[in-house]
Amino acid sequence: MKFATIKDGSGYVAALVDPASDKFWPLDSLLPNLPLKASSDLASAIPYLVEARLVPRSEDGIALGPVNLCAPILSPPHNIMCVGKNYRAHANEFAKSGFDASSSPADAVPEVPIIFTKPSSTINGPTSDIPLVAGLDQAVDYECELAVIMGKGGRGISRDSAMEHVFGYTIVNDVTARDLQQRHKQWFLGKSPDGFCPMGPWIVTADEVDYRDMRLFCRVNGELRQNANTRDLIFDIPVLIETISAVMTLVPGDVIATGTPEGVGIGFKPPRFLKDGDVVECEITGIGKISNVVKRAD
Ligand code: MG
């Protein structure tokens, strides 16, 4: 099943969506006992969706066509958790780019997962503009990524049981200001400008896809830049969940972006950074795609 957050005239609506029939069903119409907050906040609804068996009636569906799809998770319980250099070819291109303050070409491929975060203020819609702001606009880069949405929470989750905790998957573009990432050594500032995490278009539940074989594509103005498969992840999803939950309690609605493959802008010589008017499209098989225009916002 697919779940989305929709904005209508009265606010946000957490909904079951069926793109094939172009319909959606507000969750509170399918789950009469859903708490009020969960009817507008998908992260709050996840514990109920894990338990429920939803049976939407086609005649009750509302036309999806004209509605405004938002990021499915608008405000995750924690920062968005991200993984650095989790595809071998990307780790090498990053190390050679001169923008990696964390390692040298000799130790480009990490031996343990590199975890960092982006604040929820980066979250942006699947078709919203990526804002270019003075001072943060000189080295803006794209990163298409598969993101995990946690279902059942927990601490100390083993890799063997990790997949029981996954609710589903969505797409994120981990947009990055490379100059800040390089200058400040620690990655947080370069990853955190407002609006630098387009997400969506919906969450696909874990039963509908094989996380070990999903293809990622990123296009800039129609030119294919990234083309990879999740089977090439250095640290797979069970290992990432084990690593993060060894330290902190994960809760329903947490988002883990699993890392980006080869083909980002700094992989080119000279680097090909995003500029005003560029259209960035991130697509993952089994989920769909997000498409965002880079737009000057100051
Ligand atoms: Mg990334």
PDB file of N, CA, C and O in Angstrom, residues 223-281:
ATOM      1  N   GLU A 223      19.109  14.928 -18.079  1.00  0.00           N
ATOM      2  CA  GLU A 223      20.359  14.174 -18.285  1.00  0.00           C
ATOM      3  C   GLU A 223      20.565  13.195 -17.129  1.00  0.00           C
ATOM      4  O   GLU A 223      20.593  13.605 -15.969  1.00  0.00           O
ATOM      5  N   LEU A 224      20.737  11.930 -17.466  1.00  0.00           N
ATOM      6  CA  LEU A 224      20.914  10.911 -16.432  1.00  0.00           C
ATOM      7  C   LEU A 224      22.266  11.092 -15.742  1.00  0.00           C
ATOM      8  O   LEU A 224      23.310  11.036 -16.395  1.00  0.00           O
ATOM      9  N   ARG A 225      22.237  11.311 -14.419  1.00  0.00           N
ATOM     10  CA  ARG A 225      23.479  11.512 -13.663  1.00  0.00           C
ATOM     11  C   ARG A 225      23.777  10.328 -12.730  1.00  0.00           C
ATOM     12  O   ARG A 225      24.931   9.989 -12.523  1.00  0.00           O
ATOM     13  N   GLN A 226      22.739   9.773 -12.099  1.00  0.00           N
ATOM     14  CA  GLN A 226      22.936   8.649 -11.184  1.00  0.00           C
ATOM     15  C   GLN A 226      22.082   7.475 -11.661  1.00  0.00           C
ATOM     16  O   GLN A 226      20.920   7.672 -12.042  1.00  0.00           O
ATOM     17  N   ASN A 227      22.662   6.272 -11.590  1.00  0.00           N
ATOM     18  CA  ASN A 227      21.972   5.070 -12.060  1.00  0.00           C
ATOM     19  C   ASN A 227      22.615   3.910 -11.314  1.00  0.00           C
ATOM     20  O   ASN A 227      23.725   3.499 -11.639  1.00  0.00           O
ATOM     21  N   ALA A 228      21.943   3.407 -10.266  1.00  0.00           N
ATOM     22  CA  ALA A 228      22.568   2.401  -9.400  1.00  0.00           C
ATOM     23  C   ALA A 228      21.494   1.501  -8.811  1.00  0.00           C
ATOM     24  O   ALA A 228      20.299   1.722  -9.022  1.00  0.00           O
ATOM     25  N   ASN A 229      21.937   0.489  -8.072  1.00  0.00           N
ATOM     26  CA  ASN A 229      21.002  -0.456  -7.469  1.00  0.00           C
ATOM     27  C   ASN A 229      21.321  -0.591  -5.978  1.00  0.00           C
ATOM     28  O   ASN A 229      22.495  -0.576  -5.590  1.00  0.00           O
ATOM     29  N   THR A 230      20.280  -0.749  -5.163  1.00  0.00           N
ATOM     30  CA  THR A 230      20.508  -0.865  -3.713  1.00  0.00           C
ATOM     31  C   THR A 230      21.302  -2.122  -3.348  1.00  0.00           C
ATOM     32  O   THR A 230      21.791  -2.213  -2.224  1.00  0.00           O
ATOM     33  N   ARG A 231      21.450  -3.055  -4.269  1.00  0.00           N
ATOM     34  CA  ARG A 231      22.272  -4.226  -3.940  1.00  0.00           C
ATOM     35  C   ARG A 231      23.743  -3.828  -3.759  1.00  0.00           C
ATOM     36  O   ARG A 231      24.527  -4.605  -3.214  1.00  0.00           O
ATOM     37  N   ASP A 232      24.098  -2.620  -4.224  1.00  0.00           N
ATOM     38  CA  ASP A 232      25.476  -2.157  -4.104  1.00  0.00           C
ATOM     39  C   ASP A 232      25.733  -1.345  -2.832  1.00  0.00           C
ATOM     40  O   ASP A 232      26.821  -0.778  -2.678  1.00  0.00           O
ATOM     41  N   LEU A 233      24.751  -1.258  -1.940  1.00  0.00           N
ATOM     42  CA  LEU A 233      24.996  -0.581  -0.659  1.00  0.00           C
ATOM     43  C   LEU A 233      26.120  -1.284   0.096  1.00  0.00           C
ATOM     44  O   LEU A 233      26.144  -2.521   0.178  1.00  0.00           O
ATOM     45  N   ILE A 234      27.046  -0.513   0.654  1.00  0.00           N
ATOM     46  CA  ILE A 234      28.113  -1.115   1.463  1.00  0.00           C
ATOM     47  C   ILE A 234      27.518  -1.663   2.761  1.00  0.00           C
ATOM     48  O   ILE A 234      27.767  -2.802   3.143  1.00  0.00           O
ATOM     49  N   PHE A 235      26.725  -0.836   3.433  1.00  0.00           N
ATOM     50  CA  PHE A 235      26.035  -1.261   4.662  1.00  0.00           C
ATOM     51  C   PHE A 235      24.541  -1.319   4.344  1.00  0.00           C
ATOM     52  O   PHE A 235      23.925  -0.284   4.020  1.00  0.00           O
ATOM     53  N   ASP A 236      23.953  -2.514   4.432  1.00  0.00           N
ATOM     54  CA  ASP A 236      22.551  -2.645   4.029  1.00  0.00           C
ATOM     55  C   ASP A 236      21.617  -2.149   5.142  1.00  0.00           C
ATOM     56  O   ASP A 236      22.062  -1.761   6.225  1.00  0.00           O
ATOM     57  N   ILE A 237      20.331  -2.168   4.848  1.00  0.00           N
ATOM     58  CA  ILE A 237      19.359  -1.577   5.778  1.00  0.00           C
ATOM     59  C   ILE A 237      19.385  -2.263   7.151  1.00  0.00           C
ATOM     60  O   ILE A 237      19.389  -1.570   8.178  1.00  0.00           O
ATOM     61  N   PRO A 238      19.432  -3.590   7.242  1.00  0.00           N
ATOM     62  CA  PRO A 238      19.517  -4.205   8.579  1.00  0.00           C
ATOM     63  C   PRO A 238      20.729  -3.720   9.381  1.00  0.00           C
ATOM     64  O   PRO A 238      20.620  -3.463  10.585  1.00  0.00           O
ATOM     65  N   VAL A 239      21.866  -3.577   8.735  1.00  0.00           N
ATOM     66  CA  VAL A 239      23.069  -3.107   9.449  1.00  0.00           C
ATOM     67  C   VAL A 239      22.894  -1.654   9.899  1.00  0.00           C
ATOM     68  O   VAL A 239      23.297  -1.272  11.010  1.00  0.00           O
ATOM     69  N   LEU A 240      22.273  -0.839   9.058  1.00  0.00           N
ATOM     70  CA  LEU A 240      22.066   0.572   9.434  1.00  0.00           C
ATOM     71  C   LEU A 240      21.147   0.673  10.648  1.00  0.00           C
ATOM     72  O   LEU A 240      21.403   1.448  11.578  1.00  0.00           O
ATOM     73  N   ILE A 241      20.070  -0.107  10.650  1.00  0.00           N
ATOM     74  CA  ILE A 241      19.137  -0.068  11.792  1.00  0.00           C
ATOM     75  C   ILE A 241      19.829  -0.581  13.055  1.00  0.00           C
ATOM     76  O   ILE A 241      19.684  -0.007  14.139  1.00  0.00           O
ATOM     77  N   GLU A 242      20.616  -1.634  12.929  1.00  0.00           N
ATOM     78  CA  GLU A 242      21.356  -2.154  14.080  1.00  0.00           C
ATOM     79  C   GLU A 242      22.329  -1.095  14.619  1.00  0.00           C
ATOM     80  O   GLU A 242      22.432  -0.873  15.833  1.00  0.00           O
ATOM     81  N   THR A 243      23.010  -0.421  13.712  1.00  0.00           N
ATOM     82  CA  THR A 243      24.022   0.569  14.104  1.00  0.00           C
ATOM     83  C   THR A 243      23.383   1.755  14.840  1.00  0.00           C
ATOM     84  O   THR A 243      23.871   2.180  15.896  1.00  0.00           O
ATOM     85  N   ILE A 244      22.312   2.302  14.268  1.00  0.00           N
ATOM     86  CA  ILE A 244      21.695   3.496  14.869  1.00  0.00           C
ATOM     87  C   ILE A 244      20.974   3.134  16.156  1.00  0.00           C
ATOM     88  O   ILE A 244      21.094   3.833  17.177  1.00  0.00           O
ATOM     89  N   SER A 245      20.258   2.005  16.158  1.00  0.00           N
ATOM     90  CA  SER A 245      19.461   1.650  17.349  1.00  0.00           C
ATOM     91  C   SER A 245      20.328   1.145  18.494  1.00  0.00           C
ATOM     92  O   SER A 245      19.851   1.008  19.616  1.00  0.00           O
ATOM     93  N   ALA A 246      21.604   0.871  18.234  1.00  0.00           N
ATOM     94  CA  ALA A 246      22.517   0.528  19.333  1.00  0.00           C
ATOM     95  C   ALA A 246      22.757   1.739  20.222  1.00  0.00           C
ATOM     96  O   ALA A 246      23.160   1.627  21.378  1.00  0.00           O
ATOM     97  N   VAL A 247      22.496   2.925  19.662  1.00  0.00           N
ATOM     98  CA  VAL A 247      22.799   4.177  20.351  1.00  0.00           C
ATOM     99  C   VAL A 247      21.539   4.876  20.845  1.00  0.00           C
ATOM    100  O   VAL A 247      21.485   5.402  21.942  1.00  0.00           O
ATOM    101  N   MET A 248      20.515   4.881  20.006  1.00  0.00           N
ATOM    102  CA  MET A 248      19.299   5.639  20.333  1.00  0.00           C
ATOM    103  C   MET A 248      18.061   4.799  20.049  1.00  0.00           C
ATOM    104  O   MET A 248      18.093   3.886  19.232  1.00  0.00           O
ATOM    105  N   THR A 249      16.988   5.153  20.743  1.00  0.00           N
ATOM    106  CA  THR A 249      15.722   4.458  20.528  1.00  0.00           C
ATOM    107  C   THR A 249      15.064   4.997  19.268  1.00  0.00           C
ATOM    108  O   THR A 249      14.762   6.196  19.173  1.00  0.00           O
ATOM    109  N   LEU A 250      14.875   4.140  18.300  1.00  0.00           N
ATOM    110  CA  LEU A 250      14.152   4.526  17.084  1.00  0.00           C
ATOM    111  C   LEU A 250      12.653   4.414  17.346  1.00  0.00           C
ATOM    112  O   LEU A 250      12.219   3.533  18.100  1.00  0.00           O
ATOM    113  N   VAL A 251      11.891   5.307  16.740  1.00  0.00           N
ATOM    114  CA  VAL A 251      10.439   5.308  16.957  1.00  0.00           C
ATOM    115  C   VAL A 251       9.714   5.351  15.605  1.00  0.00           C
ATOM    116  O   VAL A 251      10.308   5.734  14.583  1.00  0.00           O
ATOM    117  N   PRO A 252       8.425   4.987  15.596  1.00  0.00           N
ATOM    118  CA  PRO A 252       7.678   5.003  14.336  1.00  0.00           C
ATOM    119  C   PRO A 252       7.744   6.378  13.664  1.00  0.00           C
ATOM    120  O   PRO A 252       7.590   7.401  14.330  1.00  0.00           O
ATOM    121  N   GLY A 253       7.972   6.367  12.374  1.00  0.00           N
ATOM    122  CA  GLY A 253       8.045   7.627  11.619  1.00  0.00           C
ATOM    123  C   GLY A 253       9.456   8.158  11.458  1.00  0.00           C
ATOM    124  O   GLY A 253       9.668   9.121  10.708  1.00  0.00           O
ATOM    125  N   ASP A 254      10.428   7.562  12.154  1.00  0.00           N
ATOM    126  CA  ASP A 254      11.817   7.967  11.921  1.00  0.00           C
ATOM    127  C   ASP A 254      12.210   7.658  10.474  1.00  0.00           C
ATOM    128  O   ASP A 254      11.748   6.674   9.884  1.00  0.00           O
ATOM    129  N   VAL A 255      13.071   8.517   9.931  1.00  0.00           N
ATOM    130  CA  VAL A 255      13.485   8.405   8.530  1.00  0.00           C
ATOM    131  C   VAL A 255      14.994   8.171   8.479  1.00  0.00           C
ATOM    132  O   VAL A 255      15.766   8.905   9.105  1.00  0.00           O
ATOM    133  N   ILE A 256      15.393   7.135   7.758  1.00  0.00           N
ATOM    134  CA  ILE A 256      16.825   6.858   7.558  1.00  0.00           C
ATOM    135  C   ILE A 256      17.107   6.900   6.056  1.00  0.00           C
ATOM    136  O   ILE A 256      16.642   6.040   5.301  1.00  0.00           O
ATOM    137  N   ALA A 257      17.844   7.914   5.616  1.00  0.00           N
ATOM    138  CA  ALA A 257      18.262   8.001   4.209  1.00  0.00           C
ATOM    139  C   ALA A 257      19.520   7.165   4.061  1.00  0.00           C
ATOM    140  O   ALA A 257      20.496   7.354   4.792  1.00  0.00           O
ATOM    141  N   THR A 258      19.511   6.218   3.111  1.00  0.00           N
ATOM    142  CA  THR A 258      20.519   5.158   3.119  1.00  0.00           C
ATOM    143  C   THR A 258      21.814   5.480   2.381  1.00  0.00           C
ATOM    144  O   THR A 258      22.722   4.661   2.339  1.00  0.00           O
ATOM    145  N   GLY A 259      21.909   6.680   1.804  1.00  0.00           N
ATOM    146  CA  GLY A 259      23.134   7.063   1.109  1.00  0.00           C
ATOM    147  C   GLY A 259      22.917   7.156  -0.390  1.00  0.00           C
ATOM    148  O   GLY A 259      21.956   6.611  -0.933  1.00  0.00           O
ATOM    149  N   THR A 260      23.826   7.879  -1.041  1.00  0.00           N
ATOM    150  CA  THR A 260      23.650   8.126  -2.478  1.00  0.00           C
ATOM    151  C   THR A 260      24.723   7.420  -3.287  1.00  0.00           C
ATOM    152  O   THR A 260      25.855   7.250  -2.819  1.00  0.00           O
ATOM    153  N   PRO A 261      24.389   7.005  -4.505  1.00  0.00           N
ATOM    154  CA  PRO A 261      25.389   6.343  -5.354  1.00  0.00           C
ATOM    155  C   PRO A 261      26.237   7.336  -6.145  1.00  0.00           C
ATOM    156  O   PRO A 261      26.080   8.559  -6.029  1.00  0.00           O
ATOM    157  N   GLU A 262      27.091   6.785  -6.984  1.00  0.00           N
ATOM    158  CA  GLU A 262      27.990   7.571  -7.847  1.00  0.00           C
ATOM    159  C   GLU A 262      27.190   8.462  -8.807  1.00  0.00           C
ATOM    160  O   GLU A 262      26.078   8.124  -9.196  1.00  0.00           O
ATOM    161  N   GLY A 263      27.798   9.598  -9.170  1.00  0.00           N
ATOM    162  CA  GLY A 263      27.202  10.458 -10.190  1.00  0.00           C
ATOM    163  C   GLY A 263      26.761  11.819  -9.694  1.00  0.00           C
ATOM    164  O   GLY A 263      26.091  12.551 -10.419  1.00  0.00           O
ATOM    165  N   VAL A 264      27.142  12.178  -8.451  1.00  0.00           N
ATOM    166  CA  VAL A 264      26.784  13.509  -7.943  1.00  0.00           C
ATOM    167  C   VAL A 264      27.628  14.572  -8.663  1.00  0.00           C
ATOM    168  O   VAL A 264      28.619  14.261  -9.341  1.00  0.00           O
ATOM    169  N   GLY A 265      27.252  15.836  -8.473  1.00  0.00           N
ATOM    170  CA  GLY A 265      27.892  16.926  -9.209  1.00  0.00           C
ATOM    171  C   GLY A 265      29.383  17.045  -8.975  1.00  0.00           C
ATOM    172  O   GLY A 265      30.149  17.382  -9.884  1.00  0.00           O
ATOM    173  N   ILE A 266      29.838  16.753  -7.739  1.00  0.00           N
ATOM    174  CA  ILE A 266      31.277  16.873  -7.468  1.00  0.00           C
ATOM    175  C   ILE A 266      32.079  15.704  -8.026  1.00  0.00           C
ATOM    176  O   ILE A 266      33.307  15.713  -7.968  1.00  0.00           O
ATOM    177  N   GLY A 267      31.388  14.729  -8.580  1.00  0.00           N
ATOM    178  CA  GLY A 267      32.099  13.619  -9.225  1.00  0.00           C
ATOM    179  C   GLY A 267      32.637  14.014 -10.592  1.00  0.00           C
ATOM    180  O   GLY A 267      33.477  13.323 -11.158  1.00  0.00           O
ATOM    181  N   PHE A 268      32.135  15.147 -11.130  1.00  0.00           N
ATOM    182  CA  PHE A 268      32.592  15.622 -12.446  1.00  0.00           C
ATOM    183  C   PHE A 268      33.752  16.586 -12.290  1.00  0.00           C
ATOM    184  O   PHE A 268      33.892  17.240 -11.263  1.00  0.00           O
ATOM    185  N   LYS A 269      34.578  16.653 -13.320  1.00  0.00           N
ATOM    186  CA  LYS A 269      35.662  17.636 -13.332  1.00  0.00           C
ATOM    187  C   LYS A 269      35.492  18.540 -14.536  1.00  0.00           C
ATOM    188  O   LYS A 269      35.590  18.046 -15.669  1.00  0.00           O
ATOM    189  N   PRO A 270      35.226  19.834 -14.373  1.00  0.00           N
ATOM    190  CA  PRO A 270      34.986  20.472 -13.079  1.00  0.00           C
ATOM    191  C   PRO A 270      33.617  20.067 -12.528  1.00  0.00           C
ATOM    192  O   PRO A 270      32.778  19.562 -13.288  1.00  0.00           O
ATOM    193  N   PRO A 271      33.383  20.305 -11.235  1.00  0.00           N
ATOM    194  CA  PRO A 271      32.094  19.937 -10.624  1.00  0.00           C
ATOM    195  C   PRO A 271      30.932  20.604 -11.350  1.00  0.00           C
ATOM    196  O   PRO A 271      31.059  21.713 -11.877  1.00  0.00           O
ATOM    197  N   ARG A 272      29.811  19.917 -11.376  1.00  0.00           N
ATOM    198  CA  ARG A 272      28.600  20.455 -12.017  1.00  0.00           C
ATOM    199  C   ARG A 272      27.554  20.706 -10.936  1.00  0.00           C
ATOM    200  O   ARG A 272      26.764  19.825 -10.598  1.00  0.00           O
ATOM    201  N   PHE A 273      27.581  21.907 -10.400  1.00  0.00           N
ATOM    202  CA  PHE A 273      26.667  22.240  -9.309  1.00  0.00           C
ATOM    203  C   PHE A 273      25.311  22.681  -9.855  1.00  0.00           C
ATOM    204  O   PHE A 273      25.194  23.077 -11.023  1.00  0.00           O
ATOM    205  N   LEU A 274      24.307  22.623  -8.990  1.00  0.00           N
ATOM    206  CA  LEU A 274      22.959  23.021  -9.392  1.00  0.00           C
ATOM    207  C   LEU A 274      22.869  24.537  -9.466  1.00  0.00           C
ATOM    208  O   LEU A 274      23.478  25.246  -8.668  1.00  0.00           O
ATOM    209  N   LYS A 275      22.071  25.002 -10.442  1.00  0.00           N
ATOM    210  CA  LYS A 275      21.894  26.445 -10.604  1.00  0.00           C
ATOM    211  C   LYS A 275      20.410  26.766 -10.787  1.00  0.00           C
ATOM    212  O   LYS A 275      19.596  25.862 -11.044  1.00  0.00           O
ATOM    213  N   ASP A 276      20.110  28.035 -10.670  1.00  0.00           N
ATOM    214  CA  ASP A 276      18.731  28.510 -10.778  1.00  0.00           C
ATOM    215  C   ASP A 276      18.066  27.964 -12.041  1.00  0.00           C
ATOM    216  O   ASP A 276      18.620  28.084 -13.139  1.00  0.00           O
ATOM    217  N   GLY A 277      16.918  27.353 -11.881  1.00  0.00           N
ATOM    218  CA  GLY A 277      16.162  26.841 -13.022  1.00  0.00           C
ATOM    219  C   GLY A 277      16.378  25.371 -13.328  1.00  0.00           C
ATOM    220  O   GLY A 277      15.616  24.786 -14.104  1.00  0.00           O
ATOM    221  N   ASP A 278      17.403  24.759 -12.741  1.00  0.00           N
ATOM    222  CA  ASP A 278      17.628  23.332 -12.992  1.00  0.00           C
ATOM    223  C   ASP A 278      16.459  22.505 -12.451  1.00  0.00           C
ATOM    224  O   ASP A 278      15.883  22.826 -11.408  1.00  0.00           O
ATOM    225  N   VAL A 279      16.159  21.423 -13.147  1.00  0.00           N
ATOM    226  CA  VAL A 279      15.118  20.487 -12.701  1.00  0.00           C
ATOM    227  C   VAL A 279      15.798  19.183 -12.289  1.00  0.00           C
ATOM    228  O   VAL A 279      16.508  18.571 -13.093  1.00  0.00           O
ATOM    229  N   VAL A 280      15.613  18.785 -11.036  1.00  0.00           N
ATOM    230  CA  VAL A 280      16.246  17.568 -10.518  1.00  0.00           C
ATOM    231  C   VAL A 280      15.167  16.527 -10.269  1.00  0.00           C
ATOM    232  O   VAL A 280      14.221  16.771  -9.525  1.00  0.00           O
ATOM    233  N   GLU A 281      15.343  15.365 -10.906  1.00  0.00           N
ATOM    234  CA  GLU A 281      14.348  14.301 -10.780  1.00  0.00           C
ATOM    235  C   GLU A 281      15.017  13.083 -10.163  1.00  0.00           C
ATOM    236  O   GLU A 281      16.032  12.608 -10.668  1.00  0.00           O
TER     237      GLU A 281
END
